[in-house]
């Protein structure tokens, strides 16, 4: 069964450093998403991406964040200058399309900012 | 604002007994409702969803959920719990023309052998 994969599983970085989190969505999916879950809190939507552009973003997704689909398979989330409060589990998801379609989630990348 | 409430932080059920994990929602617009499960060190796995039609939906691993529009609820159920059902369960809602899914805070289900 196709799965969303994410790398790395755990990333440790120093405050102020740039990080790139990588995702490989399910191959025939067209819509891509990033969510995050700060420890002990709800899973929160960050951004959705379709047709090579952002289709929706939350207030969390400020200028420090960017997303990219650099080739036909990868989907990345970049944080330009990490802050302590960026420490969280970051989940990538993909769907084939439409509001009724299921979003399938990857295993997550745990980001720790020191 | 759209929101999902899971009133129980933890639910304990003896193996073989029926289980219910509660969820209520508040949205403006047509809701599309989902249940996801998270096992330790794993991602969110899709269990089932309600889009339209029959209010009782069946999903993976013998789980089912009932959509109740008047009570704005979407409780997750299983007739006979297994120890392997122990995990963190998330209820979620999506609304027309919104890309995002809004999650509840999760309910930890503990099945006692």
Coordinates of C-alpha atoms in Angstrom, one line a residue:
Chain A
X1 CA 0.0 0.0 0.0
X2 CA 1.5 3.4 -1.0
X3 CA 2.6 5.6 1.9
X4 CA 3.8 9.1 2.6
X5 CA 7.5 9.0 3.7
X6 CA 9.4 11.7 5.6
X7 CA 13.1 12.3 6.3
X8 CA 14.7 12.7 8.6
X9 CA 12.8 11.1 11.5
X10 CA 14.5 13.4 14.0
X11 CA 16.3 16.7 13.4
X12 CA 18.2 18.6 16.0
X13 CA 19.3 22.1 15.2
X14 CA 20.6 25.3 16.8
X15 CA 18.4 28.3 17.1
X16 CA 18.8 30.6 14.1
X17 CA 19.8 27.7 11.7
X18 CA 17.9 26.8 8.6
X19 CA 16.3 23.4 8.3
X20 CA 14.7 21.5 5.5
X21 CA 12.2 18.8 6.1
X22 CA 11.6 16.4 3.3
X23 CA 8.5 14.4 2.3
X24 CA 7.7 12.0 -0.5
X25 CA 3.9 12.1 -1.1
X26 CA 1.9 9.2 -2.5
X27 CA 2.8 9.1 -6.2
X28 CA -0.5 10.0 -7.9
X29 CA -1.6 12.6 -5.4
X30 CA -1.9 16.2 -6.4
X31 CA -2.4 18.0 -3.1
X32 CA 0.2 18.3 -0.4
X33 CA 0.1 19.6 3.1
X34 CA 2.2 20.3 6.2
X35 CA 1.0 20.1 9.7
X36 CA 2.7 20.4 13.0
X37 CA 2.1 19.1 16.6
X38 CA 3.8 20.8 19.4
X39 CA 4.3 18.4 22.3
X40 CA 1.1 18.0 24.2
X41 CA -0.9 20.2 21.8
X42 CA -3.3 19.7 18.9
X43 CA -2.2 18.9 15.4
X44 CA -2.2 22.2 13.5
X45 CA -2.4 23.0 9.8
X46 CA 0.4 25.0 8.3
X47 CA 0.1 25.0 4.6
X48 CA -1.5 23.3 1.5
X49 CA 0.1 23.2 -1.9
X50 CA -1.4 22.4 -5.3
X51 CA -0.3 23.0 -8.9
X52 CA 3.1 24.3 -7.7
X53 CA 1.7 27.0 -5.5
X54 CA 0.4 27.5 -2.0
X55 CA -3.4 27.2 -2.0
X56 CA -4.0 27.9 1.7
X57 CA -1.8 28.8 4.7
X58 CA -2.4 29.4 8.4
X59 CA -1.3 32.3 10.5
X60 CA 1.6 30.1 11.8
X61 CA 3.1 29.9 8.3
X62 CA 4.9 33.2 8.3
X63 CA 7.8 34.5 6.2
X64 CA 10.2 32.1 8.0
X65 CA 8.5 29.2 6.4
X66 CA 8.5 28.1 2.7
X67 CA 7.5 25.1 0.8
X68 CA 8.7 23.7 -2.5
X69 CA 8.2 20.8 -4.8
X70 CA 11.7 20.7 -6.4
X71 CA 11.1 17.7 -8.5
X72 CA 8.3 15.3 -9.4
X73 CA 8.5 13.4 -6.1
X74 CA 9.7 15.5 -3.2
X75 CA 7.8 18.1 -1.2
X76 CA 9.9 20.2 1.3
X77 CA 9.3 22.5 4.2
X78 CA 12.0 25.0 4.9
X79 CA 12.3 27.0 8.1
X80 CA 14.8 29.8 7.5
X81 CA 15.8 30.8 11.0
X82 CA 14.6 28.4 13.6
X83 CA 13.3 29.5 16.9
X84 CA 12.9 27.5 20.1
X85 CA 9.1 27.5 19.6
X86 CA 9.5 25.7 16.3
X87 CA 10.3 22.5 18.2
X88 CA 7.5 20.1 17.2
X89 CA 6.6 17.1 15.2
X90 CA 6.0 18.0 11.6
X91 CA 3.7 15.9 9.5
X92 CA 3.5 15.8 5.7
X93 CA 0.2 14.7 4.1
X94 CA -1.1 14.2 0.6
X95 CA -4.4 13.6 -1.1
X96 CA -5.6 12.9 -4.6
X97 CA -7.8 15.9 -4.6
X98 CA -11.1 17.4 -3.5
X99 CA -12.5 18.3 -0.2
X100 CA -13.9 14.8 0.4
X101 CA -10.6 13.0 -0.3
X102 CA -8.7 11.6 2.5
X103 CA -5.4 13.2 3.5
X104 CA -2.8 10.5 4.2
X105 CA -0.1 11.4 6.6
X106 CA 3.6 10.5 6.9
X107 CA 5.3 9.3 10.1
X108 CA 6.5 12.8 11.0
X109 CA 9.8 14.5 11.6
X110 CA 10.6 15.5 15.1
X111 CA 12.3 18.9 15.1
X112 CA 14.3 19.9 18.2
X113 CA 15.6 23.4 18.3
X114 CA 18.3 24.1 21.0
Chain B
X1 CA -14.4 29.4 14.2
X2 CA -14.3 25.7 13.4
X3 CA -13.5 23.4 16.2
X4 CA -13.5 19.8 17.3
X5 CA -13.9 18.6 20.9
X6 CA -12.8 15.3 22.3
X7 CA -14.0 15.5 25.9
X8 CA -12.0 12.6 27.3
X9 CA -8.2 12.6 27.6
X10 CA -8.2 8.9 28.2
X11 CA -10.7 6.0 27.9
X12 CA -10.1 2.7 29.6
X13 CA -11.9 -0.4 28.3
X14 CA -11.5 -4.1 29.2
X15 CA -10.6 -6.3 26.3
X16 CA -13.7 -7.8 24.6
X17 CA -16.0 -5.0 25.8
X18 CA -17.5 -2.4 23.4
X19 CA -15.7 0.9 23.2
X20 CA -16.7 4.5 22.4
X21 CA -14.5 7.5 21.9
X22 CA -16.5 10.7 21.8
X23 CA -16.2 13.6 19.4
X24 CA -18.3 16.7 18.8
X25 CA -17.7 19.5 16.3
X26 CA -18.6 23.0 15.6
X27 CA -18.4 24.3 12.0
X28 CA -20.1 26.7 9.7
X29 CA -20.8 24.8 6.5
X30 CA -21.0 21.2 5.5
X31 CA -18.7 19.1 7.7
X32 CA -16.6 16.2 6.4
X33 CA -15.5 14.1 9.5
X34 CA -12.6 11.9 10.0
X35 CA -11.0 9.6 12.5
X36 CA -7.2 9.0 12.6
X37 CA -5.2 6.8 14.9
X38 CA -1.6 7.3 16.1
X39 CA 0.5 4.4 17.4
X40 CA 3.7 5.2 19.3
X41 CA 6.4 6.6 17.0
X42 CA 4.1 6.3 14.0
X43 CA 2.2 8.9 11.9
X44 CA -1.5 9.5 11.7
X45 CA -3.3 6.6 10.2
X46 CA -6.6 7.1 8.5
X47 CA -9.5 5.0 10.1
X48 CA -12.7 6.2 8.5
X49 CA -14.6 9.2 7.3
X50 CA -18.1 10.6 6.9
X51 CA -18.9 12.6 3.8
X52 CA -22.5 12.1 3.0
X53 CA -25.2 9.4 3.0
X54 CA -25.6 6.7 5.6
X55 CA -24.9 8.1 9.1
X56 CA -23.1 4.9 10.2
X57 CA -19.7 4.5 8.5
X58 CA -17.4 1.6 8.8
X59 CA -13.7 1.7 8.6
X60 CA -10.4 -0.2 9.3
X61 CA -9.8 -2.7 12.0
X62 CA -13.6 -3.1 12.8
X63 CA -14.1 0.5 13.8
X64 CA -17.2 2.4 13.0
X65 CA -18.6 5.9 13.7
X66 CA -22.0 7.4 13.7
X67 CA -22.7 10.9 12.4
X68 CA -25.4 12.7 14.3
X69 CA -26.2 16.1 12.8
X70 CA -28.5 17.3 15.5
X71 CA -26.0 16.6 18.2
X72 CA -23.0 17.6 16.0
X73 CA -21.3 14.4 17.1
X74 CA -19.2 11.7 15.4
X75 CA -18.4 9.1 18.0
X76 CA -16.0 6.3 17.2
X77 CA -17.1 2.8 18.2
X78 CA -16.1 -0.8 18.2
X79 CA -18.2 -3.8 19.4
X80 CA -15.3 -5.7 20.9
X81 CA -12.0 -4.1 21.9
X82 CA -8.6 -5.6 21.4
X83 CA -5.4 -4.9 23.4
X84 CA -3.9 -3.8 20.0
X85 CA -6.5 -1.0 19.7
X86 CA -4.6 0.8 22.4
X87 CA -3.4 4.1 20.8
X88 CA -4.1 7.8 20.5
X89 CA -7.3 8.6 18.5
X90 CA -7.9 11.9 16.8
X91 CA -11.2 13.2 15.5
X92 CA -11.0 15.8 12.7
X93 CA -13.2 17.9 10.5
X94 CA -12.9 19.6 7.2
X95 CA -15.3 22.1 5.7
X96 CA -16.2 22.9 2.1
X97 CA -13.7 25.1 0.3
X98 CA -11.2 24.7 3.1
X99 CA -8.0 22.7 2.5
X100 CA -7.1 22.2 6.1
X101 CA -8.2 19.5 8.5
X102 CA -9.0 20.7 12.1
X103 CA -8.1 18.2 14.7
X104 CA -9.3 17.5 18.2
X105 CA -6.7 17.1 21.0
X106 CA -6.8 13.4 20.9
X107 CA -8.1 10.6 23.2
X108 CA -5.8 8.0 24.5
X109 CA -7.5 4.6 24.4
X110 CA -6.2 2.0 26.8
X111 CA -7.5 -1.5 26.4
X112 CA -7.0 -3.6 29.5
X113 CA -6.2 -7.3 29.0

